Coordinates of C-alpha atoms in Angstrom, one line a residue:
M1 CA -89.4 16.2 -77.8
S2 CA -87.6 13.1 -79.2
K3 CA -86.9 14.9 -82.5
I4 CA -85.3 17.8 -80.6
K5 CA -83.2 15.3 -78.6
N6 CA -82.1 13.6 -81.8
R7 CA -81.2 16.9 -83.3
I8 CA -79.2 17.9 -80.2
A9 CA -77.4 14.5 -80.3
L10 CA -76.7 14.9 -84.0
A11 CA -75.3 18.4 -83.4
L12 CA -73.1 17.1 -80.6
V13 CA -71.8 14.3 -82.8
L14 CA -71.1 16.7 -85.7
G15 CA -69.4 19.1 -83.3
A16 CA -67.2 16.4 -81.9
L17 CA -66.3 15.2 -85.4
A18 CA -65.4 18.8 -86.4
W19 CA -63.2 19.2 -83.4
L20 CA -61.5 15.9 -84.0
C21 CA -60.9 16.8 -87.6
S22 CA -59.5 20.2 -86.6
T23 CA -57.3 18.6 -83.9
A24 CA -56.0 16.0 -86.4
Q25 CA -55.2 18.7 -88.9
Q26 CA -53.3 20.8 -86.4
S27 CA -51.5 17.9 -84.9
T28 CA -49.9 17.1 -88.3
Y29 CA -47.3 19.8 -87.8
I30 CA -43.9 18.2 -88.2
P31 CA -40.9 20.5 -87.7
T32 CA -38.3 20.6 -90.4
Q33 CA -34.7 19.7 -89.8
E34 CA -33.9 23.4 -90.0
N35 CA -36.4 24.1 -87.3
L36 CA -35.1 21.3 -85.1
R37 CA -31.6 22.7 -85.4
A38 CA -32.8 26.1 -84.6
R39 CA -34.5 24.7 -81.5
E40 CA -31.1 23.3 -80.4
E41 CA -29.3 26.5 -81.0
F42 CA -32.0 28.4 -79.2
Q43 CA -31.5 26.2 -76.1
D44 CA -27.7 26.6 -76.4
N45 CA -27.9 30.4 -76.4
K46 CA -29.5 30.6 -72.9
L47 CA -29.7 34.4 -72.6
G48 CA -31.7 36.9 -74.6
V49 CA -32.7 40.5 -74.1
F50 CA -36.3 41.6 -74.6
I51 CA -36.9 45.1 -75.8
H52 CA -40.3 46.8 -75.3
W53 CA -40.2 50.0 -77.3
G54 CA -42.9 52.1 -79.0
V55 CA -44.7 55.4 -79.1
Y56 CA -45.9 54.6 -75.6
S57 CA -42.4 55.3 -74.3
M58 CA -43.2 59.0 -74.9
L59 CA -45.8 58.9 -72.1
A60 CA -43.2 57.2 -69.8
D61 CA -45.8 55.1 -68.1
G62 CA -45.4 51.6 -69.5
E63 CA -46.5 49.8 -72.6
W64 CA -50.1 49.5 -71.3
V65 CA -50.6 53.3 -70.8
M66 CA -53.2 53.6 -73.5
H67 CA -55.4 50.9 -71.8
N68 CA -54.6 51.9 -68.2
K69 CA -55.3 55.6 -68.7
R70 CA -58.3 54.9 -71.0
I71 CA -56.8 57.1 -73.7
D72 CA -59.0 57.8 -76.7
R73 CA -57.7 55.9 -79.7
D74 CA -57.8 59.0 -81.9
E75 CA -56.0 61.1 -79.4
Y76 CA -53.3 58.4 -78.8
A77 CA -52.8 58.3 -82.6
Q78 CA -51.4 61.8 -82.4
L79 CA -48.4 60.6 -80.5
P80 CA -46.4 59.4 -83.5
A81 CA -46.3 62.9 -85.0
G82 CA -44.0 63.8 -82.1
F83 CA -41.9 60.6 -81.9
Y84 CA -38.3 61.3 -82.8
P85 CA -35.8 59.0 -81.0
S86 CA -32.8 61.1 -82.1
R87 CA -30.3 59.1 -80.0
F88 CA -31.2 55.6 -81.3
D89 CA -28.2 53.7 -82.4
A90 CA -28.8 50.1 -83.4
D91 CA -25.1 49.2 -83.2
E92 CA -24.8 50.6 -79.7
W93 CA -27.8 48.6 -78.6
V94 CA -26.5 45.4 -80.1
R95 CA -22.9 45.9 -78.7
A96 CA -24.2 46.5 -75.2
I97 CA -26.5 43.4 -75.4
K98 CA -23.9 41.1 -76.9
D99 CA -21.4 42.4 -74.3
A100 CA -23.9 41.2 -71.6
G101 CA -23.5 37.7 -72.9
A102 CA -26.9 37.6 -74.6
R103 CA -27.1 35.8 -77.9
Y104 CA -30.5 37.0 -79.1
I105 CA -32.7 40.0 -79.0
C106 CA -36.5 40.0 -79.1
I107 CA -38.1 43.4 -79.9
T108 CA -41.7 44.5 -80.1
S109 CA -42.5 44.9 -83.7
R110 CA -46.1 45.9 -82.9
H111 CA -47.6 46.0 -79.4
H112 CA -51.2 46.1 -78.2
D113 CA -51.5 49.8 -79.0
G114 CA -51.3 48.8 -82.7
F115 CA -48.3 51.0 -83.7
S116 CA -45.8 49.2 -85.9
M117 CA -42.1 49.9 -85.3
F118 CA -41.2 49.0 -88.9
K119 CA -42.1 50.1 -92.4
S120 CA -45.3 48.3 -93.4
E121 CA -47.4 48.4 -96.6
A122 CA -50.3 46.9 -94.6
S123 CA -50.8 50.0 -92.6
D124 CA -49.4 53.6 -92.6
Y125 CA -49.6 53.6 -88.7
N126 CA -45.9 52.8 -88.5
I127 CA -42.6 54.5 -87.5
V128 CA -41.6 55.4 -91.1
D129 CA -44.9 56.8 -92.4
A130 CA -46.4 58.3 -89.2
T131 CA -43.4 59.9 -87.5
P132 CA -40.9 62.6 -88.4
F133 CA -38.2 60.1 -87.7
K134 CA -38.8 58.3 -91.0
R135 CA -36.4 55.5 -90.1
D136 CA -37.1 51.8 -90.0
V137 CA -35.6 50.9 -86.6
L138 CA -36.2 47.2 -87.0
K139 CA -34.3 47.2 -90.3
E140 CA -31.4 49.0 -88.7
L141 CA -31.5 46.6 -85.7
A142 CA -31.7 43.6 -88.1
D143 CA -28.6 44.8 -90.0
A144 CA -26.8 45.5 -86.7
C145 CA -27.6 42.0 -85.4
Q146 CA -26.3 40.4 -88.6
R147 CA -23.1 42.5 -88.3
H148 CA -22.5 41.4 -84.7
G149 CA -23.7 37.8 -84.9
V150 CA -26.8 38.2 -82.7
K151 CA -30.1 36.5 -83.4
L152 CA -33.2 38.7 -83.8
H153 CA -36.7 37.7 -82.7
F154 CA -39.9 39.7 -83.2
Y155 CA -42.6 40.2 -80.7
Y156 CA -46.0 40.5 -82.4
S157 CA -49.3 41.4 -80.7
H158 CA -52.4 39.4 -81.6
L159 CA -54.7 42.0 -80.2
D160 CA -55.0 45.7 -81.2
W161 CA -56.5 48.6 -79.3
H162 CA -56.2 50.9 -82.3
R163 CA -57.8 49.1 -85.3
L164 CA -61.5 49.1 -85.4
D165 CA -61.7 45.8 -87.4
Y166 CA -60.1 43.8 -84.5
P167 CA -62.9 42.2 -82.5
L168 CA -62.1 43.2 -78.9
G169 CA -62.6 40.6 -76.2
R170 CA -62.1 41.3 -72.5
H171 CA -60.8 44.9 -73.2
Q172 CA -64.1 46.0 -74.9
A173 CA -65.2 47.5 -71.6
E174 CA -62.1 49.8 -71.2
M175 CA -61.4 50.4 -74.9
P176 CA -64.8 50.2 -76.5
H177 CA -65.1 49.7 -80.2
D178 CA -68.4 49.7 -82.2
P179 CA -69.0 45.9 -82.8
S180 CA -70.4 46.8 -86.2
T181 CA -66.8 47.6 -87.3
N182 CA -65.5 44.2 -86.4
N183 CA -64.0 42.4 -89.4
W184 CA -61.9 39.4 -88.4
P185 CA -61.1 38.2 -91.9
Q186 CA -59.7 41.7 -92.7
Y187 CA -57.8 41.9 -89.5
Y188 CA -56.4 38.4 -89.8
K189 CA -55.2 39.2 -93.4
F190 CA -53.6 42.4 -92.0
M191 CA -51.6 40.4 -89.4
N192 CA -50.5 37.8 -91.9
D193 CA -49.5 40.5 -94.4
Q194 CA -47.3 42.1 -91.7
L195 CA -45.8 38.8 -90.6
T196 CA -45.0 38.2 -94.3
E197 CA -43.2 41.5 -94.3
L198 CA -41.2 40.8 -91.2
L199 CA -40.2 37.4 -92.5
T200 CA -39.3 38.7 -96.0
N201 CA -37.6 42.1 -95.5
Y202 CA -35.5 41.7 -92.4
G203 CA -33.2 38.7 -93.0
P204 CA -33.2 35.6 -90.9
V205 CA -35.6 35.8 -88.0
G206 CA -35.0 33.6 -85.0
A207 CA -38.6 33.5 -83.7
I208 CA -42.0 35.2 -83.8
W209 CA -43.1 35.8 -80.2
F210 CA -46.9 36.2 -80.1
D211 CA -48.8 37.8 -77.2
G212 CA -52.5 38.7 -76.6
K213 CA -54.4 35.4 -77.2
W214 CA -55.6 35.6 -73.6
E215 CA -57.6 38.7 -74.5
H216 CA -60.4 36.4 -75.6
D217 CA -60.2 33.9 -72.8
T218 CA -63.4 35.1 -71.2
D219 CA -65.5 34.8 -74.3
P220 CA -68.7 32.8 -73.9
T221 CA -67.7 30.7 -76.9
P222 CA -64.1 29.8 -77.9
F223 CA -62.5 32.4 -80.2
D224 CA -60.9 30.9 -83.3
W225 CA -57.6 32.7 -83.8
Q226 CA -56.8 30.5 -86.8
L227 CA -53.3 29.9 -85.4
D228 CA -52.6 26.7 -87.4
E229 CA -52.8 28.6 -90.7
Q230 CA -50.8 31.5 -89.2
Y231 CA -48.1 29.2 -87.8
A232 CA -47.9 27.4 -91.1
L233 CA -47.3 30.7 -92.9
I234 CA -44.4 31.4 -90.7
H235 CA -42.8 28.0 -91.1
R236 CA -43.3 28.2 -94.8
L237 CA -41.6 31.6 -95.2
Q238 CA -38.7 30.7 -92.9
P239 CA -38.7 27.0 -91.9
S240 CA -36.0 27.6 -89.1
C241 CA -38.1 30.5 -87.5
L242 CA -39.4 29.4 -84.2
V243 CA -43.0 30.1 -83.0
G244 CA -43.8 31.0 -79.4
N245 CA -47.0 32.2 -77.9
N246 CA -47.3 33.9 -74.5
H247 CA -50.8 32.4 -73.9
H248 CA -50.0 30.8 -70.6
E249 CA -51.4 27.5 -71.7
V250 CA -50.0 24.1 -72.7
P251 CA -48.2 24.6 -76.0
L252 CA -50.4 24.3 -79.1
P253 CA -49.6 22.4 -82.3
G254 CA -47.2 24.5 -84.5
E255 CA -45.4 26.1 -81.6
D256 CA -41.7 25.5 -81.1
I257 CA -41.0 27.0 -77.7
Q258 CA -42.9 27.3 -74.5
I259 CA -42.9 30.7 -72.7
F260 CA -43.1 31.4 -69.0
E261 CA -43.9 35.0 -68.0
Q262 CA -42.2 36.3 -64.8
D263 CA -41.4 32.8 -63.6
V264 CA -38.8 30.1 -64.2
P265 CA -40.3 26.8 -65.5
G266 CA -42.0 24.9 -62.7
E267 CA -42.8 28.0 -60.6
N268 CA -46.0 30.1 -60.5
T269 CA -45.3 33.1 -58.3
A270 CA -46.7 35.5 -60.9
G271 CA -49.9 33.5 -61.4
Y272 CA -49.4 33.0 -65.2
S273 CA -48.2 29.4 -65.2
G274 CA -50.8 27.5 -63.3
E275 CA -52.3 25.7 -66.2
S276 CA -49.3 25.4 -68.5
G277 CA -47.3 22.5 -67.2
I278 CA -43.8 21.9 -68.7
S279 CA -43.5 20.6 -72.2
Q280 CA -40.7 18.9 -74.0
L281 CA -40.2 22.0 -76.2
P282 CA -37.4 24.5 -75.6
L283 CA -38.3 26.7 -72.6
E284 CA -38.0 30.4 -72.1
T285 CA -38.6 32.7 -69.1
C286 CA -39.3 36.3 -69.9
M287 CA -38.9 38.7 -67.0
T288 CA -38.9 42.4 -66.4
M289 CA -35.7 44.1 -65.1
N290 CA -37.8 46.4 -63.0
N291 CA -41.6 46.3 -62.6
T292 CA -42.7 47.3 -66.1
W293 CA -41.9 46.2 -69.7
G294 CA -42.1 49.5 -71.4
Y295 CA -40.3 52.6 -70.2
R296 CA -41.8 54.1 -67.0
I297 CA -39.9 57.2 -65.7
T298 CA -40.9 56.6 -62.1
D299 CA -40.0 52.9 -62.0
K300 CA -36.6 52.6 -60.3
S301 CA -37.3 49.2 -58.7
Y302 CA -34.6 47.4 -60.7
K303 CA -33.6 43.9 -59.7
S304 CA -30.0 43.7 -58.6
G305 CA -27.4 42.3 -61.0
D306 CA -27.1 39.3 -58.6
E307 CA -30.8 38.6 -58.7
I308 CA -30.8 38.6 -62.5
I309 CA -27.9 36.3 -62.6
R310 CA -29.6 33.9 -60.1
T311 CA -32.7 34.0 -62.3
L312 CA -30.6 33.1 -65.3
V313 CA -29.0 30.2 -63.4
N314 CA -32.3 29.0 -62.1
A315 CA -33.8 29.0 -65.6
A316 CA -30.8 27.1 -67.0
G317 CA -31.1 24.5 -64.2
R318 CA -34.7 24.0 -65.2
N319 CA -33.7 23.5 -68.9
G320 CA -34.8 27.0 -69.9
N321 CA -33.5 30.3 -71.3
L322 CA -33.8 33.8 -69.7
L323 CA -35.2 36.7 -71.8
I324 CA -34.5 39.7 -69.6
N325 CA -36.4 42.9 -70.5
V326 CA -35.2 46.4 -71.2
G327 CA -37.6 49.4 -71.9
P328 CA -35.7 52.0 -73.8
R329 CA -36.4 55.7 -73.3
P330 CA -38.3 57.7 -75.9
D331 CA -35.0 59.2 -77.1
G332 CA -33.8 55.7 -78.1
C333 CA -31.3 55.2 -75.3
L334 CA -31.3 52.2 -72.9
P335 CA -31.8 53.4 -69.3
D336 CA -28.6 53.8 -67.3
E337 CA -29.8 51.3 -64.7
A338 CA -30.4 48.7 -67.4
V339 CA -27.0 49.2 -68.9
E340 CA -25.4 48.8 -65.5
R341 CA -27.2 45.4 -65.1
L342 CA -26.2 44.3 -68.6
H343 CA -22.5 45.1 -67.7
Q344 CA -22.9 42.9 -64.5
L345 CA -24.4 40.1 -66.5
G346 CA -21.6 40.3 -69.1
D347 CA -18.8 40.2 -66.4
W348 CA -20.4 37.2 -64.8
M349 CA -21.0 35.3 -68.1
R350 CA -17.4 35.9 -69.3
A351 CA -16.2 34.2 -66.1
N352 CA -18.9 31.5 -65.8
G353 CA -20.6 31.2 -69.2
E354 CA -19.1 27.8 -69.8
S355 CA -21.5 26.4 -67.1
I356 CA -24.5 28.0 -68.8
Y357 CA -24.1 28.1 -72.6
G358 CA -24.8 24.9 -74.5
T359 CA -26.0 23.1 -71.3
R360 CA -29.3 21.5 -70.4
G361 CA -30.8 20.9 -67.0
G362 CA -28.6 18.5 -65.1
I363 CA -29.4 15.0 -63.9
I364 CA -29.9 16.3 -60.4
P365 CA -33.2 18.2 -60.3
P366 CA -33.5 21.7 -58.6
H367 CA -33.1 21.7 -54.8
D368 CA -33.4 24.3 -52.1
W369 CA -29.6 24.8 -52.3
G370 CA -29.6 25.4 -56.1
V371 CA -29.6 23.8 -59.5
T372 CA -27.4 21.8 -61.9
T373 CA -26.6 22.2 -65.5
Q374 CA -25.0 19.7 -67.7
R375 CA -23.1 19.3 -71.0
G376 CA -22.1 15.7 -71.9
N377 CA -20.5 14.1 -68.9
T378 CA -19.7 17.4 -67.2
L379 CA -22.2 18.3 -64.4
Y380 CA -22.1 21.9 -63.1
V381 CA -23.5 22.3 -59.6
H382 CA -24.8 25.9 -58.9
I383 CA -25.0 26.5 -55.2
L384 CA -27.3 29.5 -54.6
N385 CA -28.4 28.9 -51.0
L386 CA -26.3 26.8 -48.6
M387 CA -25.5 27.6 -45.0
D388 CA -22.9 24.8 -44.6
D389 CA -19.5 23.8 -45.9
A390 CA -20.7 20.3 -47.1
L391 CA -23.1 19.5 -49.8
Y392 CA -25.0 16.2 -50.3
L393 CA -25.8 15.2 -53.9
P394 CA -28.1 12.3 -54.9
V395 CA -25.6 10.8 -57.4
G396 CA -23.9 7.5 -56.9
G397 CA -20.2 7.6 -56.1
N398 CA -19.5 5.0 -58.7
Q399 CA -20.8 7.5 -61.3
V400 CA -18.3 10.3 -60.3
K401 CA -14.8 10.6 -61.7
Q402 CA -13.8 13.9 -60.3
V403 CA -15.2 16.9 -58.3
R404 CA -13.5 20.3 -58.3
M405 CA -14.3 24.0 -57.9
F406 CA -15.2 25.6 -61.2
S407 CA -13.5 28.9 -60.5
D408 CA -9.9 27.6 -59.9
K409 CA -10.2 23.9 -60.8
S410 CA -9.0 22.9 -57.3
K411 CA -10.1 19.3 -56.5
L412 CA -12.6 18.6 -53.7
R413 CA -12.9 15.6 -51.5
Y414 CA -16.2 13.6 -51.4
T415 CA -17.4 10.5 -49.6
A416 CA -20.2 8.1 -50.4
T417 CA -23.3 8.8 -48.3
G418 CA -26.3 6.5 -48.6
H419 CA -27.4 6.7 -52.3
G420 CA -25.3 9.8 -53.0
I421 CA -22.1 11.7 -52.2
T422 CA -21.2 14.4 -49.7
I423 CA -18.8 17.0 -51.0
Q424 CA -16.5 18.8 -48.6
L425 CA -16.4 22.5 -49.6
P426 CA -13.5 24.9 -48.8
A427 CA -15.9 27.1 -46.8
K428 CA -19.6 28.1 -46.6
P429 CA -20.6 29.3 -50.1
T430 CA -20.9 33.1 -50.5
G431 CA -21.6 35.3 -53.4
V432 CA -24.1 35.0 -56.2
D433 CA -23.3 31.5 -57.3
T434 CA -20.7 29.0 -56.1
I435 CA -20.1 26.5 -59.0
L436 CA -18.8 23.0 -58.7
E437 CA -17.7 21.0 -61.7
I438 CA -18.3 17.2 -61.6
T439 CA -16.9 14.9 -64.2
L440 CA -19.1 11.8 -64.6
K441 CA -17.8 8.5 -65.8
K442 CA -19.0 7.7 -69.3

């Protein structure tokens, strides 16, 4: 018995040493100067548009339709033969998105269904080789983004319902694969070959946006995704390319941004952010415009333009970006409702973007009435919910040089109240966002 105990103890010690060595190796990630500059630019940009588009749009029931409808993988693989988005126009997309005030686009290069929306030598299950369309939409989008000065990010799925070499985790019950076909080294190489293509053939890439790590979160033993090597590959190919992973955890070594799904940083209404906390990395909120990411013909539950603007402001006041999603139709057009919301965003950003772009969360943390953003010694107060014509702010009067309305620059009176100031407003705030501009003493 003592020998067994000694062996167990030795195994535990060796396991702990291996973990420490692994942790030490991963924690050696030091971002390059190019990467740090890219992080700053990412934070300055504040607004991006997410695009979920693939052959699943043909079924008009969201990007998870293969899983949710338990569609046989071989039957699903017949869809590309009929995929012909005849109305796709990359320049039209980019112009509409740039006009909305967005400064970057993140598009699904390969979603969980395993179909690649770009020309790939690693697999012929892609839009050029498997469809009659024969066009590389990501290349066209990359070229359009460069023409119009918009950053391009690529979403990339870590899991795959199509490939038999991917070792399924929690989805094995719904999308069963024969475990004998599992071949992680082969699948891992496939992913890295595709990432190399994306980072070699499409010009400057702003970020790789991973998703799917959570698919193995119920495994009896931790699954080794080998992320440190994968992240190192990305940073080696394009040092300024940021790495984000929608795993709903505390950021891991090698990641450059922290993602919050369907919530602004610090909130957890969707249930994805309970364990993540808020890091010191650049933050991004990704959110659907209606209820689904991919196109669903019956989903008309679009958020109002005002609601999207308020989410953008709330994210900015929490030091984050907003990545608002659009699911294009199978013909390649953006839905009319989405285009309308993009117009509303653009109108608002043209009038008020100064209080959003290039700012960080202000010195006054979020309150029930709203949030603050800040650039240098200029503090922007975003009043989103106030049923009064006076506002108390916890900032010392000796710190304040001037208070005025952002819209017309008219000066406002304020008085010292306790440890802060009370600002007299012209009237009870109405509309989507009433913005005050406070100049602080240097």
